[in-house]
Coordinates of C-alpha atoms in Angstrom, one line a residue:
Chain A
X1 CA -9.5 26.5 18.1
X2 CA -10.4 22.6 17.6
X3 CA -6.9 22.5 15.5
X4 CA -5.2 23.1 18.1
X5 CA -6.1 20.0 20.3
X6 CA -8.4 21.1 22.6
X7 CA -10.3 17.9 23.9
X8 CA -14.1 17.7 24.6
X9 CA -14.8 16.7 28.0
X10 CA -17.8 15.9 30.1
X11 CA -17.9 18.7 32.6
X12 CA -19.0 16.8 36.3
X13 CA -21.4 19.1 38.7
X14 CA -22.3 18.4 41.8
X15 CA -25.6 19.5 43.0
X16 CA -25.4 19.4 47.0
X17 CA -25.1 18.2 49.3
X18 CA -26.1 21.7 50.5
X19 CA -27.9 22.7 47.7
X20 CA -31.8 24.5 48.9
X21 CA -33.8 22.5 46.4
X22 CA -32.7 19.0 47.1
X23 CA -34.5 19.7 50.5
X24 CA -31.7 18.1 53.0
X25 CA -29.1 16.3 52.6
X26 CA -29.1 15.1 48.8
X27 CA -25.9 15.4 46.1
X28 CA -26.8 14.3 42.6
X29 CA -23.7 14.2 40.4
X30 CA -24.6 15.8 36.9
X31 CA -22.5 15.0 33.8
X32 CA -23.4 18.3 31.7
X33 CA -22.4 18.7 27.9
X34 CA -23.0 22.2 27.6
X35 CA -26.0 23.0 28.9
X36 CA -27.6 19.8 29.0
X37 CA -27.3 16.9 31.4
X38 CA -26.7 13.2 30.0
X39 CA -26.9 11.3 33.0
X40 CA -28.0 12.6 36.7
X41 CA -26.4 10.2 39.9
X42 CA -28.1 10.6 43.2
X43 CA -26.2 10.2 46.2
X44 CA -27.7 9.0 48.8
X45 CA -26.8 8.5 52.6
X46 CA -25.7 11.0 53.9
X47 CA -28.1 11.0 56.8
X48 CA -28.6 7.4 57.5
X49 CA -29.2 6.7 61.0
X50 CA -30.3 2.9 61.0
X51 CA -33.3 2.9 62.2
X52 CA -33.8 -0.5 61.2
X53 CA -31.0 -1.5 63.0
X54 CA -32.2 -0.1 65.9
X55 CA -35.4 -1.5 65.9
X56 CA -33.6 -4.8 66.3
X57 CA -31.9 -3.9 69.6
X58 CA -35.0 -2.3 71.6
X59 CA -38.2 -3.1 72.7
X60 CA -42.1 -2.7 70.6
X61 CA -43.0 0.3 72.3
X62 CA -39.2 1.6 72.5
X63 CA -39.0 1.9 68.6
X64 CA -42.1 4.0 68.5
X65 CA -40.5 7.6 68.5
X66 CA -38.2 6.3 65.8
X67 CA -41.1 6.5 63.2
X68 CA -42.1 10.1 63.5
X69 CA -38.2 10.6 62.3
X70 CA -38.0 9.1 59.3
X71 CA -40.1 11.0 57.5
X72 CA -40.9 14.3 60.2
X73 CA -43.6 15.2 57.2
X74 CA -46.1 12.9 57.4
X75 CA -45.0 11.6 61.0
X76 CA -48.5 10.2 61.7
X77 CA -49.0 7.6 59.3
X78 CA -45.7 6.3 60.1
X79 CA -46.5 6.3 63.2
X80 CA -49.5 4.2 62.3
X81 CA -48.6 2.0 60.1
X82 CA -46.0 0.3 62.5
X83 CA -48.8 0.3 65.0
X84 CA -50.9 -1.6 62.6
X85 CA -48.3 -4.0 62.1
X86 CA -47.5 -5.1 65.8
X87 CA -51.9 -4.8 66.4
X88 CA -51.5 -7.2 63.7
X89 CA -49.1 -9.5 65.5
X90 CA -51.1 -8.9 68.7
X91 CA -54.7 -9.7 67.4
X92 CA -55.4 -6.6 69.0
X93 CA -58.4 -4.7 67.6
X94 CA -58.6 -0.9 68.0
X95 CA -61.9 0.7 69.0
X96 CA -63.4 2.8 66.3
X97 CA -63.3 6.1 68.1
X98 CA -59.4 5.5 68.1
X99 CA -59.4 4.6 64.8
X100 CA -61.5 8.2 63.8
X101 CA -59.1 9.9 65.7
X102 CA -56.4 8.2 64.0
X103 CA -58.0 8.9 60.5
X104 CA -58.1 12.7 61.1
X105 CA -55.2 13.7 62.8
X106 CA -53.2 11.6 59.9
X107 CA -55.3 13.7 57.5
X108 CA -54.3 16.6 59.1
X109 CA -51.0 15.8 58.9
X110 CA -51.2 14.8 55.3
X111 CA -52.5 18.2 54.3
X112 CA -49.6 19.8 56.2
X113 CA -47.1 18.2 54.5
X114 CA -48.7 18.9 51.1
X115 CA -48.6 22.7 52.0
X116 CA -45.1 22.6 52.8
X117 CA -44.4 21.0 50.0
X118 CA -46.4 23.3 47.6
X119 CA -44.6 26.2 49.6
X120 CA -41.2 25.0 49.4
X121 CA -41.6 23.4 45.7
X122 CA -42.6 27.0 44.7
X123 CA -39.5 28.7 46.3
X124 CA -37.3 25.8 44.4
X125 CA -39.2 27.5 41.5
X126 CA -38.6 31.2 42.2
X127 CA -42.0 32.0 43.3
X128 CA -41.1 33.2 46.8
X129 CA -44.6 34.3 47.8
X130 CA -46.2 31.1 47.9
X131 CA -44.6 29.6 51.2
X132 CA -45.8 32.4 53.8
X133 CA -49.4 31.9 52.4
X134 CA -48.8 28.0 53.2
X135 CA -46.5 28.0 56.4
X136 CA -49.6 30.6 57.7
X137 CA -52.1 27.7 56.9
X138 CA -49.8 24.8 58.1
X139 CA -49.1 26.7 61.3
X140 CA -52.9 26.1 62.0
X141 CA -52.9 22.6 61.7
X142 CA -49.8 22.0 63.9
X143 CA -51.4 24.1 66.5
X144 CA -54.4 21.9 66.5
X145 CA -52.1 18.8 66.5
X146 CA -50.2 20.1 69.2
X147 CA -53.1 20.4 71.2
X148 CA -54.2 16.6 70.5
X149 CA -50.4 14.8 70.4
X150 CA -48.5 17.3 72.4
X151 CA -45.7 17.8 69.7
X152 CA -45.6 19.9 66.4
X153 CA -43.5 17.5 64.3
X154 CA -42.5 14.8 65.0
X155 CA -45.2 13.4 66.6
X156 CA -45.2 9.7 68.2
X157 CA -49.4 9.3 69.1
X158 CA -50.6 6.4 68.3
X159 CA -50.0 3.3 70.5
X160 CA -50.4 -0.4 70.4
X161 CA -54.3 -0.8 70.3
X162 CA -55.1 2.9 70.2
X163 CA -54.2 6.4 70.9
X164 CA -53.3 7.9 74.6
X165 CA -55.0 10.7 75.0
X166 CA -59.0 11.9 73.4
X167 CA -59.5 15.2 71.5
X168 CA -61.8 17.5 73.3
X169 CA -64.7 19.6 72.1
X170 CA -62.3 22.3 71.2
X171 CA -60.3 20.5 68.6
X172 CA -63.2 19.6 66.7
X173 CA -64.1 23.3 66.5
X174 CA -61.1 24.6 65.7
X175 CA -60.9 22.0 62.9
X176 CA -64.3 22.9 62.0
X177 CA -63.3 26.4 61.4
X178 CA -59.9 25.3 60.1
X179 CA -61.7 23.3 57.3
X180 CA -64.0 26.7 56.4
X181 CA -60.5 28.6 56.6
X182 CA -58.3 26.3 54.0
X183 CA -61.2 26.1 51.7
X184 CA -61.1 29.8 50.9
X185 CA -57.5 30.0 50.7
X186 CA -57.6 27.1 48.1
X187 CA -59.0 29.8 45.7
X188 CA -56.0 32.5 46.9
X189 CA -53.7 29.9 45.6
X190 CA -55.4 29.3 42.2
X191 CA -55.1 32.5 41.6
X192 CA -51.4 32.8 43.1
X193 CA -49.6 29.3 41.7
X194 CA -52.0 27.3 39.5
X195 CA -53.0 30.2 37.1
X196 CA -49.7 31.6 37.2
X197 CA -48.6 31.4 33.7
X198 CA -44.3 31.6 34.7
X199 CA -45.2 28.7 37.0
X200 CA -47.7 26.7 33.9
X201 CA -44.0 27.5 31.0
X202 CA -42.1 26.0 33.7
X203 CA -44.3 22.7 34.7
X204 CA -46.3 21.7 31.8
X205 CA -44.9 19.2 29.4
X206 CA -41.5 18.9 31.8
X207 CA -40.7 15.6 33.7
X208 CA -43.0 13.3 32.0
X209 CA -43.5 9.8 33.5
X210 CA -45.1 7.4 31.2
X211 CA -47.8 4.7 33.0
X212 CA -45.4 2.1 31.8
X213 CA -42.6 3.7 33.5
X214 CA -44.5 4.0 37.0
X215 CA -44.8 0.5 37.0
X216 CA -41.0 -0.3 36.3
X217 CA -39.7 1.7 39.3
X218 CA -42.4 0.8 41.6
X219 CA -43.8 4.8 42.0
X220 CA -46.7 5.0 44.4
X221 CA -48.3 8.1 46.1
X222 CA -48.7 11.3 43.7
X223 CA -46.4 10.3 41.5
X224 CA -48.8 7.1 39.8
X225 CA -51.9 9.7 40.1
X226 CA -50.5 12.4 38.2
X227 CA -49.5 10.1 35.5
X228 CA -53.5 8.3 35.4
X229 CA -53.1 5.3 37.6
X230 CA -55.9 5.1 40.4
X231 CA -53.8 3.6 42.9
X232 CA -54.0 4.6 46.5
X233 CA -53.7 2.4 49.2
X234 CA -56.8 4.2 51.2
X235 CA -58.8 2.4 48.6
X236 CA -57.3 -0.4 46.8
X237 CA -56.0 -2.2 50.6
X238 CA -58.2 -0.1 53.1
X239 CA -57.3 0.1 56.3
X240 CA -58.3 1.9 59.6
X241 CA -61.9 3.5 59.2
X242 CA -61.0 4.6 55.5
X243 CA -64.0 2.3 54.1
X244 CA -66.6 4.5 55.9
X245 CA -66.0 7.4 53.9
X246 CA -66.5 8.6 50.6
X247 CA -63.7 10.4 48.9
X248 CA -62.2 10.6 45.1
X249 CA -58.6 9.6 44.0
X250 CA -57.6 12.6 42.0
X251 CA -55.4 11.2 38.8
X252 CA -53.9 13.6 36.4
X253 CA -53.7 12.5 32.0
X254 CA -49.9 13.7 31.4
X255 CA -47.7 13.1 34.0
X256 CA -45.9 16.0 33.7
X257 CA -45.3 18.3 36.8
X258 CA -48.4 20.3 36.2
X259 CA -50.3 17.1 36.6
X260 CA -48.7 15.8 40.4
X261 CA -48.8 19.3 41.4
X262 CA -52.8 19.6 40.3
X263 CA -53.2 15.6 42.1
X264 CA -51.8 17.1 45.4
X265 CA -53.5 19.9 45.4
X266 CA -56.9 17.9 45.2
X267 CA -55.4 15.8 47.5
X268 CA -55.6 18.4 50.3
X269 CA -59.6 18.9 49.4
X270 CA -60.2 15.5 49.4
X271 CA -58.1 15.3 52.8
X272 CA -60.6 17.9 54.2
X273 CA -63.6 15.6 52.9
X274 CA -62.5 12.7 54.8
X275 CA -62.0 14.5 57.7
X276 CA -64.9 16.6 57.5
X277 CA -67.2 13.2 57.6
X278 CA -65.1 11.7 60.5
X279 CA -66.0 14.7 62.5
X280 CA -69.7 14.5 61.8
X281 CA -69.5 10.7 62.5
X282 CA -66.8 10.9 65.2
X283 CA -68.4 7.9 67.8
X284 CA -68.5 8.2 71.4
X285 CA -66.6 5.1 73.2
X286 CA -62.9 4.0 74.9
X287 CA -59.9 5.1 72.4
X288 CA -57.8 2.1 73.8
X289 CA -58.0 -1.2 72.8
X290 CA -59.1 -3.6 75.9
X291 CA -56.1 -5.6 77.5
X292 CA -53.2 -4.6 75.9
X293 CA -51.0 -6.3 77.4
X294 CA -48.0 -4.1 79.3
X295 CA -45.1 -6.5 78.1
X296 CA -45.2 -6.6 74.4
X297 CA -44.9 -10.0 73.2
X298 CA -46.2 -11.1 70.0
X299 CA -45.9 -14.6 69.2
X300 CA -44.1 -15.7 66.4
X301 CA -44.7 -14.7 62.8
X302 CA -44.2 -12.1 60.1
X303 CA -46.7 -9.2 59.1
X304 CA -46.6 -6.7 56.4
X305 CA -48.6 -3.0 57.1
X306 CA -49.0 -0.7 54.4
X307 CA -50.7 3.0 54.5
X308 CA -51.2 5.8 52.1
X309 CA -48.0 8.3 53.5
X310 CA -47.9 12.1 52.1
X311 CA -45.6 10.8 49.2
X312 CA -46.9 7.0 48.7
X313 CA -46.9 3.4 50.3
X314 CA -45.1 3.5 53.6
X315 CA -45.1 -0.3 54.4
X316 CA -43.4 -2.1 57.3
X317 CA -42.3 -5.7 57.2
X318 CA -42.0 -6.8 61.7
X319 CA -40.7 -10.6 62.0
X320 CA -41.3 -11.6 65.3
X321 CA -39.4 -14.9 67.0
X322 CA -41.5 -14.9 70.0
X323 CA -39.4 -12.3 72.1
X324 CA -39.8 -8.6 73.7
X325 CA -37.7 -7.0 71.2
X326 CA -38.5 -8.0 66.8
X327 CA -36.2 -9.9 65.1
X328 CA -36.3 -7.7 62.1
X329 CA -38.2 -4.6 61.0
X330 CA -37.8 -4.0 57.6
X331 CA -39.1 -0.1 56.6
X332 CA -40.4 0.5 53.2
X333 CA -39.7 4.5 52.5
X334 CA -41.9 5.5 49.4
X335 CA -39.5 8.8 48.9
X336 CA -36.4 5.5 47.6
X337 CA -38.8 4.4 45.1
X338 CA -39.7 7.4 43.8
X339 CA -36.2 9.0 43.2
X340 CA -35.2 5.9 41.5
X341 CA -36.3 7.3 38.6
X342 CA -34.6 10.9 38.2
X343 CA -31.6 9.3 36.7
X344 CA -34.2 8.6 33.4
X345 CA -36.1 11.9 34.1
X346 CA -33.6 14.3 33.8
X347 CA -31.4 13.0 30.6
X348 CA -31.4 16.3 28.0
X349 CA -32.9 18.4 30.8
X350 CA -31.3 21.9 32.0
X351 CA -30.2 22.0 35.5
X352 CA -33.5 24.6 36.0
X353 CA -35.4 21.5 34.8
X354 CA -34.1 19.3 37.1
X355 CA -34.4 21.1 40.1
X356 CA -38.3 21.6 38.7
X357 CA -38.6 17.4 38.6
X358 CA -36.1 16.7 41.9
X359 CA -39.2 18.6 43.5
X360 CA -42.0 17.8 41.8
X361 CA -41.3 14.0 43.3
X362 CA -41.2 15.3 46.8
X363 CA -38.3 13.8 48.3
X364 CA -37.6 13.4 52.1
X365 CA -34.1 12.9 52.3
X366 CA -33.9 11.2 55.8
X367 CA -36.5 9.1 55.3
X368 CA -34.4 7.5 52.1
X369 CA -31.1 7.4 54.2
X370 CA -33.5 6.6 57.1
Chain B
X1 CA -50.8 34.8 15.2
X2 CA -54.2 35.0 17.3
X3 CA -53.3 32.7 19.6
X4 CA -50.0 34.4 20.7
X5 CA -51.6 37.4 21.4
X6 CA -54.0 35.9 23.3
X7 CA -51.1 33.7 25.6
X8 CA -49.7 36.9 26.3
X9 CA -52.7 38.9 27.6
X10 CA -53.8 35.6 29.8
X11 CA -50.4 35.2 30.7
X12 CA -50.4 38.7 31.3
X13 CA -53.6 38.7 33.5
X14 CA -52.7 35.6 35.4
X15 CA -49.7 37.7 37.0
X16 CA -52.0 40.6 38.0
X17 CA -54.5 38.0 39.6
X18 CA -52.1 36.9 41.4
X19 CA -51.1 40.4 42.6
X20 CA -54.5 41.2 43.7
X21 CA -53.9 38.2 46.1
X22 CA -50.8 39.4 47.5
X23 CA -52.5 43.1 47.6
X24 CA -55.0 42.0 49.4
X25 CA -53.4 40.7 51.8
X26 CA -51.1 43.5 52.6
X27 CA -54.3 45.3 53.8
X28 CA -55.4 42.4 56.6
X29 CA -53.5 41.7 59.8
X30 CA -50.4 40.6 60.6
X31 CA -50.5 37.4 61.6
X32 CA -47.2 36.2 62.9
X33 CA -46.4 36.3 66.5
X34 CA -44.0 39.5 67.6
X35 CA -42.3 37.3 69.3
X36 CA -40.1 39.1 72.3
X37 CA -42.9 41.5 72.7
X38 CA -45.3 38.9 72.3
X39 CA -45.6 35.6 73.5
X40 CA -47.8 32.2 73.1
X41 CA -49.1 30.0 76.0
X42 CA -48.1 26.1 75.2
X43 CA -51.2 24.5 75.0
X44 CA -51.8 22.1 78.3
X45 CA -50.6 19.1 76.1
X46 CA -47.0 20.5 75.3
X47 CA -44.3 18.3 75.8
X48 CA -41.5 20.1 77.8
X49 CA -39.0 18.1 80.0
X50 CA -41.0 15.8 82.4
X51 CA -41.5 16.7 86.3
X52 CA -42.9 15.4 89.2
X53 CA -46.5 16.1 90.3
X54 CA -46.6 17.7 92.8
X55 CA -49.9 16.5 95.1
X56 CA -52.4 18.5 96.7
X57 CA -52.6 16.6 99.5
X58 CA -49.3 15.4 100.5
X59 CA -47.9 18.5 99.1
X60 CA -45.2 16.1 97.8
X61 CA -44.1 14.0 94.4
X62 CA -46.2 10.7 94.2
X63 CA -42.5 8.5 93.3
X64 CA -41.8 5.5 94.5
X65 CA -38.4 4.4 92.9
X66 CA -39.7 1.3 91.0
X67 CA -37.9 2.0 87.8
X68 CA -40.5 1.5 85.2
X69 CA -39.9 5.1 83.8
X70 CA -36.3 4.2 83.3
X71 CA -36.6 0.5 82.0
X72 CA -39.4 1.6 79.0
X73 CA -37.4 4.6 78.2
X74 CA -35.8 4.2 74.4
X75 CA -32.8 6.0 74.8
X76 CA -32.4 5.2 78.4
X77 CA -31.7 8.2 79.7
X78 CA -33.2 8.7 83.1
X79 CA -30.6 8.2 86.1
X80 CA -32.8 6.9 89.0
X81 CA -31.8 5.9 92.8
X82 CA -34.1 4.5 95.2
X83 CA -33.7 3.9 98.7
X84 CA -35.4 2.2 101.0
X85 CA -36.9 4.5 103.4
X86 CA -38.7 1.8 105.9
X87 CA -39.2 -1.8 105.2
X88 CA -42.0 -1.1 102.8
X89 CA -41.7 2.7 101.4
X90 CA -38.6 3.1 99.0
X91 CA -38.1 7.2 97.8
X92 CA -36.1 8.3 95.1
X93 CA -32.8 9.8 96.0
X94 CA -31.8 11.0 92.6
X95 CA -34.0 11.4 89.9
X96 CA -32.0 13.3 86.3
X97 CA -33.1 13.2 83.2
X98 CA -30.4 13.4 80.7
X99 CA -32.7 16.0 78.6
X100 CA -30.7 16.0 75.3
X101 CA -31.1 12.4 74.3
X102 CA -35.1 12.8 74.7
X103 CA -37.0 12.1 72.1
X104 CA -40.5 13.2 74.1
X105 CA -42.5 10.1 72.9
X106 CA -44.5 10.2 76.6
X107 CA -43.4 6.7 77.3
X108 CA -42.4 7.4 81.1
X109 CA -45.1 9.3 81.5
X110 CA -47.9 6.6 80.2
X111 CA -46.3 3.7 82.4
X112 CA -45.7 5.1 85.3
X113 CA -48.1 3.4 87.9
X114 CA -48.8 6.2 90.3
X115 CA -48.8 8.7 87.8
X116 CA -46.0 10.7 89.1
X117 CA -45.1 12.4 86.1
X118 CA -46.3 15.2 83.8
X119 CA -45.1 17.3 81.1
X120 CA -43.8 21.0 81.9
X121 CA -44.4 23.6 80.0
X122 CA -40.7 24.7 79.4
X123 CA -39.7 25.5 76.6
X124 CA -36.6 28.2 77.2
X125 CA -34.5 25.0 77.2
X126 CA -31.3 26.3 75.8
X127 CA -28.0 25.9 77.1
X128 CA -24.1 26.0 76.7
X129 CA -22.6 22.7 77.7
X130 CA -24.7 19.6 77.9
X131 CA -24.8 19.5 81.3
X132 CA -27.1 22.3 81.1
X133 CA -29.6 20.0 79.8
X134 CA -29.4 17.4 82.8
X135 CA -32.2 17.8 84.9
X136 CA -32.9 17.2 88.6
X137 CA -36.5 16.1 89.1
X138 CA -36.2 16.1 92.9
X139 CA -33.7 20.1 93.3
X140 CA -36.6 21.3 90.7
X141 CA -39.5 19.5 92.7
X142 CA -38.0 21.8 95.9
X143 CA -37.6 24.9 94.2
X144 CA -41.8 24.4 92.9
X145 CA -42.2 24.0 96.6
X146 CA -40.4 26.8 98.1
X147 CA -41.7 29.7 95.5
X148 CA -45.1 28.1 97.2
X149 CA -44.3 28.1 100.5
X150 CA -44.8 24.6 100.9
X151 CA -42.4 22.2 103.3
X152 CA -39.6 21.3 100.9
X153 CA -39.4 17.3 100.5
X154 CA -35.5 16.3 101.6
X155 CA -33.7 14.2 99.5
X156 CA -33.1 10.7 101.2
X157 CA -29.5 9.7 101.1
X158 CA -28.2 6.2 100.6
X159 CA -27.0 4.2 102.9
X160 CA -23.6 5.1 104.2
X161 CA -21.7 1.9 103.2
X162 CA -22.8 2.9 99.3
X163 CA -20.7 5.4 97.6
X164 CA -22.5 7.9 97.6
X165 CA -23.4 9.8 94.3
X166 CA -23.3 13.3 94.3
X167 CA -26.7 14.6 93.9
X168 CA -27.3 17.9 95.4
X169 CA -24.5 19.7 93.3
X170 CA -26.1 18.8 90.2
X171 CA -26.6 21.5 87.5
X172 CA -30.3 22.5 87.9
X173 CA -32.0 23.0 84.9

């Protein structure tokens, strides 16, 4: 057959932009020899909205809604870190009860979007049952959040020096009970997903990201745990009332996709920890910050805000000249860090394997084209 | 040789664990929501469209025209009219809210200064055109007043010499 001139060629696949398991709007271009990949090219952009943009062209307060879009997972710390950045600029110093509040809805939310990510990661894999177990649990938490921030998604709570409205007595007991509830189910998943031995041939050893490597792209979140590194922003920069409580950084030895999957799993008890302590410390006092002024107007200066999102740093850069509306806002999306590194990931992989890594870094596709 | 045996029977026990789960739970309640058959109250913070309150004691919406609503709103989508009743009361003479462009952050709500707005608790808010999603604040704050039996508030018109907007033939809801 070779006599007879037939060339070899590198045979291009496109993987989205419609594909289920790049979770939106995603297209990686494969280069496939046989079954194998030699290089992988993400796409991105397809949903970019400039947000940054827009930030320039409206008021503080206006740009507020924008951050529960970027990433509708974790909306909350988004949400947060922008207010931290313009309390920041203000001098403005949030009451602790706010800042309690703050801490546990955001934990709420974090767990959340770590269920619907186990849920959906699973269904990338093949495991279908997983994701009605999780979306039953998540559906708890954005009931309780819906009674506290009025939305289910994206949520837009937190204010300039506080939150707007206090949880009542009936929040805390419904989290109470939702805390008893998720610990149980924890053990329904070990047996469901973690012991699972298809899911275990299909993680372990695949995806591997040295320490070294994590440091070259700049990974944060998850992805830095499961390979060893202790770096969380709730610890090494603490903000809000994270200082008061006592929690562990779960950090995996491999890196492989066993290992993030195990650290966010953790992550979700640890996330029931911290709030489990806010709600036996939760202090009685105003959840507003005293004169806030109406008319936002920071002086001039620059301030960088960084929290601990679902998938790693969420920082935002505000540069104020002095005027109602910021001169620049500069958004710091972990999700654009951490897919900077599938193009080394997924050389020599199968196709199967790379849809196991693409999810295994939890990608958030608006929030990259944001 | 012992150790491949012994990966398949773990292996092999892992999937009936995981079974039992599934087992298990065929035997416990349904938990979603029938949802024709069967529906939810929204919890008193849901976020609908915004209305007007309406006040016991007037009986009436607590507006005043003075535009904060529609200056902090991001995507600047309230259309409001004041006009001036008497030389100090000025009443709103159209008040729509463009509902697709809303983003429900609760701005409006939050700086309004006699705290003339609340959430509803709509959430059937499906339509065919987009003007289906343009609301009248003012046509819905009448129709809350007629189904109870209150006086309905009229809607001031403008003055004469202004061209006037149409503003009773609006789409409702």
């Amino acid at each position: 057959m070779l006599e007879r001139g037939l060339e070899e060629k590198t045979y291009v696949l496109n993987l989205g932009p419609q594909h289920p398991s790049t979770h939106g709007v995603l297209r990686v271009e494969l280069e496939m020899e046989g079954e194998f990949i030699t290089k992988a090219d993400p796409d991105i952009g397809y949903g970019h909205r400039g947000h940054e943009h827009m930030a320039e062209n409206r008021n503080y307060q206006q740009f507020l809604p924008n951050l529960g879009r970027v990433d509708y997972l974790h909306a909350l710390a988004y949400n947060q870190c922008y207010c931290m950045a313009v309390e920041k600029l203000l001098g403005l110093k949030v009451p602790e009860r706010a800042e309690f509040i703050r801490v546990i809805t955001g934990e709420m939310n974090r767990i959340s979007s770590h269920l619907l990510w186990l849920g959906a990661y699973l269904l990338d894999l093949g495991a279908f049952t997983p994701i009605l177990y999780c979306f039953d649990d998540r559906e708890h938490i954005l009931d309780l959040l819906d009674r506290v921030t009025g939305s289910r998604l994206t949520y837009c709570y937190y204010r300039f020096g506080g939150v707007p409205q206090d949880i009542d007595e009936e929040f805390v007991a419904g989290t109470r009970e939702f805390i008893k509830r998720l610990r149980t189910r924890f053990r329904d998943y070990d047996n469901l997903v973690t012991k699972n031995v298809i899911f275990i041939h299909r993680t372990r050893d695949v995806g591997i990201i040295t320490q070294e490597q994590c440091l070259e792209y700049g990974l944060t979140g998850p992805m830095v745990r499961g390979s060893g590194i202790p770096y969380d922003i709730r610890r090494s920069e603490p903000y809000s009332a994270y200082p008061l409580f006592d929690f562990e950084i779960p950090i995996g030895s491999k890196g492989d996709i066993l290992d993030r999957y195990l650290v966010r799993v953790k992550e979700m008890e640890q996330s029931l920890r911290i709030i489990e302590q806010a709600l036996n410390k939760l202090p009685e006092g105003p959840i507003m910050a005293e004169k806030v002024p109406k008319r936002i107007k920071p002086a001039e200066g620059e301030v960088y805000a960084a929290v601990e999102a679902a998938r790693g740093e969420f920082g935002c850069y505000v540069v104020s000249q002095g005027e109602v509306k910021p001169y620049r806002i500069k958004l710091r999306v972990p999700s654009f860090a951490n897919l900077s590194i599938l193009p080394e990931l997924s050389v020599d992989t199968l196709v199967a394997d790379l849809v196991a890594i693409l999810g295994s870094i939890d990608v958030v596709v608006p929030e990259i084209d944001r | 040789m012992i150790n491949y045996f012994k990966e398949i029977l773990v292996g092999f026990w892992s999937l009936l664990a995981g079974m039992a789960v599934t087992i298990r739970y065929f035997t416990k309640p349904i938990v979603t929501v029938q949802y024709p058959r069967q529906k939810l109250t929204m919890s008193p913070r849901y976020r609908g469209h915004t209305e007007f309150v309406i006040d016991e004691e007037t009986r009436t919406h607590r507006c005043i025209a003075c535009e904060m609503c529609n200056r902090i709103c991001p995507s600047q989508l309230i259309s409001l009219q004041g006009v001036k009743v008497d030389a100090k009361k000025k009443l709103p003479s159209r008040y729509i809210i463009a509902y697709q462009y809303c983003s429900l952050c609760g701005l409006c709500v939050e700086v309004c200064p006699t705290k003339a707005l609340k959430w509803s608790d709509e959430y059937l808010l499906c339509g065919f055109t987009r003007e289906d999603s343009e609301i009248d604040l003012l046509r819905r704050l009448q129709d809350q007043q007629y189904a109870k039996g209150w006086p309905l508030t009229p809607i001031p018109r403008p003055k004469p010499e202004e061209p006037a907007p149409a503003k009773g033939e609006e789409v409702k809801e």
